[in-house]
């Protein structure tokens, strides 16, 4: 009897996990308490799957992913938009937790050869959490600053200014926590220092790269540009061959990379500024030239991470 190659898909939510084993059709459903996560891990391991896929669900999937990885299983955390696009391509219009679990399993089977398995890194996870909360606070502070331009009520202004002071204090605390974490994690500290040597990469940009772009140095220049969202995707059909268009990618990384690239251009960085100036001289519009220069920057950083001893 030929052994089936089983792929397990799991839809994660705050209170429950719904699983589906493809192609045998076995369904699993448990709550999200620690004991239930342990029980689900044992049930999945008993199936001896080739791989297990979980849809990224704002962090609700992380404890189960860690448990499955600790049990020796190959785990993948998958982007929901791609799984949903895959379901639509199969004509699956309805959407339920059970259906999602089945689509995750089938998507994993179809794309596993292109995916990198999940590998827990506690220090990097802490760095990501600190960086994410810092972004939230900075965004809130910016929103409050714009409100002060139009609000005259003294009580409201006092409250907004007090909140701004609190945010500024909290941001300093987060920056100190990041500094302490880097000091306690030698490999991240070395990588952070090396990235900061590149024109346009400051401490915040370097921290975000380490926290939220673990693929840096592990993938090709085209893939890393696509992950940042600065890779133009071809749009050719028949005799039509329209210019490529950038889409997708990690927006918060792209926003920081934009500011870093702009700083490098203004500072006349040896590689980036001449590259940008040449594009502008050749008639390229500002936005296109900026995107191309951001792509140049991330390609340089990817090459450094691939070859520099600090990233070994």
PDB file of N, CA and C in Angstrom, residues 50-56 59-78 108 112 114-126 128 211 214-215:
ATOM      1  N   UNK A  50       3.876  15.602   5.930  1.00  0.00           N
ATOM      2  CA  UNK A  50       5.054  16.157   5.268  1.00  0.00           C
ATOM      3  C   UNK A  50       5.337  17.550   5.822  1.00  0.00           C
ATOM      4  N   UNK A  51       4.265  18.351   5.968  1.00  0.00           N
ATOM      5  CA  UNK A  51       4.408  19.713   6.484  1.00  0.00           C
ATOM      6  C   UNK A  51       3.068  20.169   7.042  1.00  0.00           C
ATOM      7  N   UNK A  52       3.128  21.191   7.897  1.00  0.00           N
ATOM      8  CA  UNK A  52       1.932  21.786   8.502  1.00  0.00           C
ATOM      9  C   UNK A  52       1.926  23.273   8.167  1.00  0.00           C
ATOM     10  N   UNK A  53       0.777  23.771   7.720  1.00  0.00           N
ATOM     11  CA  UNK A  53       0.669  25.189   7.390  1.00  0.00           C
ATOM     12  C   UNK A  53      -0.345  25.884   8.284  1.00  0.00           C
ATOM     13  N   UNK A  54       0.003  27.065   8.768  1.00  0.00           N
ATOM     14  CA  UNK A  54      -0.915  27.898   9.539  1.00  0.00           C
ATOM     15  C   UNK A  54      -1.012  29.252   8.854  1.00  0.00           C
ATOM     16  N   UNK A  55      -2.202  29.782   8.778  1.00  0.00           N
ATOM     17  CA  UNK A  55      -2.393  31.109   8.212  1.00  0.00           C
ATOM     18  C   UNK A  55      -2.024  32.149   9.268  1.00  0.00           C
ATOM     19  N   UNK A  56      -1.240  33.143   8.886  1.00  0.00           N
ATOM     20  CA  UNK A  56      -0.885  34.214   9.815  1.00  0.00           C
ATOM     21  C   UNK A  56      -2.152  34.904  10.294  1.00  0.00           C
ATOM     22  N   UNK A  59      -0.750  36.844  15.199  1.00  0.00           N
ATOM     23  CA  UNK A  59      -0.020  36.316  16.353  1.00  0.00           C
ATOM     24  C   UNK A  59      -0.719  35.168  17.059  1.00  0.00           C
ATOM     25  N   UNK A  60      -2.016  34.949  16.770  1.00  0.00           N
ATOM     26  CA  UNK A  60      -2.738  33.863  17.424  1.00  0.00           C
ATOM     27  C   UNK A  60      -2.185  32.495  17.030  1.00  0.00           C
ATOM     28  N   UNK A  61      -1.499  32.450  15.891  1.00  0.00           N
ATOM     29  CA  UNK A  61      -0.962  31.179  15.410  1.00  0.00           C
ATOM     30  C   UNK A  61       0.380  30.825  16.033  1.00  0.00           C
ATOM     31  N   UNK A  62       1.041  31.787  16.704  1.00  0.00           N
ATOM     32  CA  UNK A  62       2.434  31.617  17.082  1.00  0.00           C
ATOM     33  C   UNK A  62       2.658  30.504  18.113  1.00  0.00           C
ATOM     34  N   UNK A  63       1.817  30.412  19.145  1.00  0.00           N
ATOM     35  CA  UNK A  63       2.026  29.387  20.179  1.00  0.00           C
ATOM     36  C   UNK A  63       1.888  27.986  19.604  1.00  0.00           C
ATOM     37  N   UNK A  64       0.915  27.791  18.717  1.00  0.00           N
ATOM     38  CA  UNK A  64       0.757  26.480  18.102  1.00  0.00           C
ATOM     39  C   UNK A  64       1.932  26.190  17.169  1.00  0.00           C
ATOM     40  N   UNK A  65       2.386  27.197  16.413  1.00  0.00           N
ATOM     41  CA  UNK A  65       3.532  27.006  15.521  1.00  0.00           C
ATOM     42  C   UNK A  65       4.760  26.590  16.314  1.00  0.00           C
ATOM     43  N   UNK A  66       4.975  27.236  17.460  1.00  0.00           N
ATOM     44  CA  UNK A  66       6.124  26.880  18.303  1.00  0.00           C
ATOM     45  C   UNK A  66       5.996  25.453  18.827  1.00  0.00           C
ATOM     46  N   UNK A  67       4.782  25.080  19.211  1.00  0.00           N
ATOM     47  CA  UNK A  67       4.558  23.732  19.736  1.00  0.00           C
ATOM     48  C   UNK A  67       4.792  22.674  18.661  1.00  0.00           C
ATOM     49  N   UNK A  68       4.294  22.923  17.466  1.00  0.00           N
ATOM     50  CA  UNK A  68       4.477  21.975  16.358  1.00  0.00           C
ATOM     51  C   UNK A  68       5.947  21.867  15.973  1.00  0.00           C
ATOM     52  N   UNK A  69       6.632  23.002  15.963  1.00  0.00           N
ATOM     53  CA  UNK A  69       8.066  22.985  15.625  1.00  0.00           C
ATOM     54  C   UNK A  69       8.850  22.208  16.675  1.00  0.00           C
ATOM     55  N   UNK A  70       8.508  22.408  17.949  1.00  0.00           N
ATOM     56  CA  UNK A  70       9.193  21.694  19.026  1.00  0.00           C
ATOM     57  C   UNK A  70       8.967  20.186  18.930  1.00  0.00           C
ATOM     58  N   UNK A  71       7.852  19.791  18.313  1.00  0.00           N
ATOM     59  CA  UNK A  71       7.550  18.366  18.148  1.00  0.00           C
ATOM     60  C   UNK A  71       8.268  17.769  16.944  1.00  0.00           C
ATOM     61  N   UNK A  72       9.087  18.584  16.252  1.00  0.00           N
ATOM     62  CA  UNK A  72       9.873  18.079  15.135  1.00  0.00           C
ATOM     63  C   UNK A  72       9.168  18.133  13.794  1.00  0.00           C
ATOM     64  N   UNK A  73       8.075  18.887  13.706  1.00  0.00           N
ATOM     65  CA  UNK A  73       7.328  18.978  12.457  1.00  0.00           C
ATOM     66  C   UNK A  73       7.787  20.177  11.636  1.00  0.00           C
ATOM     67  N   UNK A  74       7.686  20.046  10.322  1.00  0.00           N
ATOM     68  CA  UNK A  74       7.985  21.163   9.427  1.00  0.00           C
ATOM     69  C   UNK A  74       6.768  22.087   9.401  1.00  0.00           C
ATOM     70  N   UNK A  75       6.964  23.323   9.801  1.00  0.00           N
ATOM     71  CA  UNK A  75       5.851  24.267   9.953  1.00  0.00           C
ATOM     72  C   UNK A  75       6.054  25.463   9.020  1.00  0.00           C
ATOM     73  N   UNK A  76       4.946  25.923   8.434  1.00  0.00           N
ATOM     74  CA  UNK A  76       4.977  27.116   7.582  1.00  0.00           C
ATOM     75  C   UNK A  76       3.874  28.070   8.033  1.00  0.00           C
ATOM     76  N   UNK A  77       4.217  29.349   8.182  1.00  0.00           N
ATOM     77  CA  UNK A  77       3.210  30.379   8.446  1.00  0.00           C
ATOM     78  C   UNK A  77       2.956  31.102   7.138  1.00  0.00           C
ATOM     79  N   UNK A  78       1.718  31.054   6.667  1.00  0.00           N
ATOM     80  CA  UNK A  78       1.385  31.473   5.305  1.00  0.00           C
ATOM     81  C   UNK A  78       0.608  32.783   5.278  1.00  0.00           C
ATOM     82  N   UNK A 108      -0.387  24.672   0.691  1.00  0.00           N
ATOM     83  CA  UNK A 108       0.918  24.212   1.159  1.00  0.00           C
ATOM     84  C   UNK A 108       1.451  23.104   0.264  1.00  0.00           C
ATOM     85  N   UNK A 112       4.934  24.270  -1.361  1.00  0.00           N
ATOM     86  CA  UNK A 112       5.936  23.989  -0.325  1.00  0.00           C
ATOM     87  C   UNK A 112       7.363  24.112  -0.842  1.00  0.00           C
ATOM     88  N   UNK A 114       8.628  26.185  -2.633  1.00  0.00           N
ATOM     89  CA  UNK A 114       9.064  27.578  -2.732  1.00  0.00           C
ATOM     90  C   UNK A 114       9.117  28.276  -1.372  1.00  0.00           C
ATOM     91  N   UNK A 115       8.702  27.577  -0.331  1.00  0.00           N
ATOM     92  CA  UNK A 115       8.555  28.208   0.981  1.00  0.00           C
ATOM     93  C   UNK A 115       9.710  27.867   1.916  1.00  0.00           C
ATOM     94  N   UNK A 116       9.950  28.775   2.849  1.00  0.00           N
ATOM     95  CA  UNK A 116      10.963  28.539   3.869  1.00  0.00           C
ATOM     96  C   UNK A 116      10.266  28.175   5.171  1.00  0.00           C
ATOM     97  N   UNK A 117      10.620  27.049   5.793  1.00  0.00           N
ATOM     98  CA  UNK A 117       9.937  26.634   7.029  1.00  0.00           C
ATOM     99  C   UNK A 117      10.113  27.648   8.154  1.00  0.00           C
ATOM    100  N   UNK A 118       9.137  27.661   9.028  1.00  0.00           N
ATOM    101  CA  UNK A 118       9.166  28.520  10.208  1.00  0.00           C
ATOM    102  C   UNK A 118      10.234  28.020  11.179  1.00  0.00           C
ATOM    103  N   UNK A 119      11.043  28.950  11.668  1.00  0.00           N
ATOM    104  CA  UNK A 119      12.080  28.606  12.644  1.00  0.00           C
ATOM    105  C   UNK A 119      12.030  29.633  13.760  1.00  0.00           C
ATOM    106  N   UNK A 120      11.563  29.269  14.945  1.00  0.00           N
ATOM    107  CA  UNK A 120      11.441  30.222  16.046  1.00  0.00           C
ATOM    108  C   UNK A 120      12.777  30.853  16.412  1.00  0.00           C
ATOM    109  N   UNK A 121      12.764  32.146  16.649  1.00  0.00           N
ATOM    110  CA  UNK A 121      13.948  32.883  17.105  1.00  0.00           C
ATOM    111  C   UNK A 121      13.453  33.842  18.186  1.00  0.00           C
ATOM    112  N   UNK A 122      13.520  33.446  19.456  1.00  0.00           N
ATOM    113  CA  UNK A 122      12.951  34.261  20.536  1.00  0.00           C
ATOM    114  C   UNK A 122      13.479  35.698  20.563  1.00  0.00           C
ATOM    115  N   UNK A 123      14.773  35.870  20.341  1.00  0.00           N
ATOM    116  CA  UNK A 123      15.339  37.224  20.372  1.00  0.00           C
ATOM    117  C   UNK A 123      14.780  38.072  19.242  1.00  0.00           C
ATOM    118  N   UNK A 124      14.682  37.488  18.052  1.00  0.00           N
ATOM    119  CA  UNK A 124      14.131  38.227  16.909  1.00  0.00           C
ATOM    120  C   UNK A 124      12.649  38.524  17.128  1.00  0.00           C
ATOM    121  N   UNK A 125      11.926  37.597  17.745  1.00  0.00           N
ATOM    122  CA  UNK A 125      10.505  37.824  18.026  1.00  0.00           C
ATOM    123  C   UNK A 125      10.333  38.986  19.005  1.00  0.00           C
ATOM    124  N   UNK A 126      11.185  39.054  20.018  1.00  0.00           N
ATOM    125  CA  UNK A 126      11.140  40.182  20.969  1.00  0.00           C
ATOM    126  C   UNK A 126      11.450  41.488  20.257  1.00  0.00           C
ATOM    127  N   UNK A 128      10.986  42.190  17.153  1.00  0.00           N
ATOM    128  CA  UNK A 128       9.847  42.528  16.301  1.00  0.00           C
ATOM    129  C   UNK A 128       8.716  43.153  17.114  1.00  0.00           C
ATOM    130  N   UNK A 211      14.255  42.569  12.564  1.00  0.00           N
ATOM    131  CA  UNK A 211      13.053  42.044  13.212  1.00  0.00           C
ATOM    132  C   UNK A 211      12.067  41.452  12.222  1.00  0.00           C
ATOM    133  N   UNK A 214      13.521  38.505   8.053  1.00  0.00           N
ATOM    134  CA  UNK A 214      14.483  37.431   8.312  1.00  0.00           C
ATOM    135  C   UNK A 214      15.023  36.797   7.038  1.00  0.00           C
ATOM    136  N   UNK A 215      14.347  37.055   5.911  1.00  0.00           N
ATOM    137  CA  UNK A 215      14.807  36.498   4.629  1.00  0.00           C
ATOM    138  C   UNK A 215      16.053  37.202   4.096  1.00  0.00           C
TER     139      UNK A 215
END
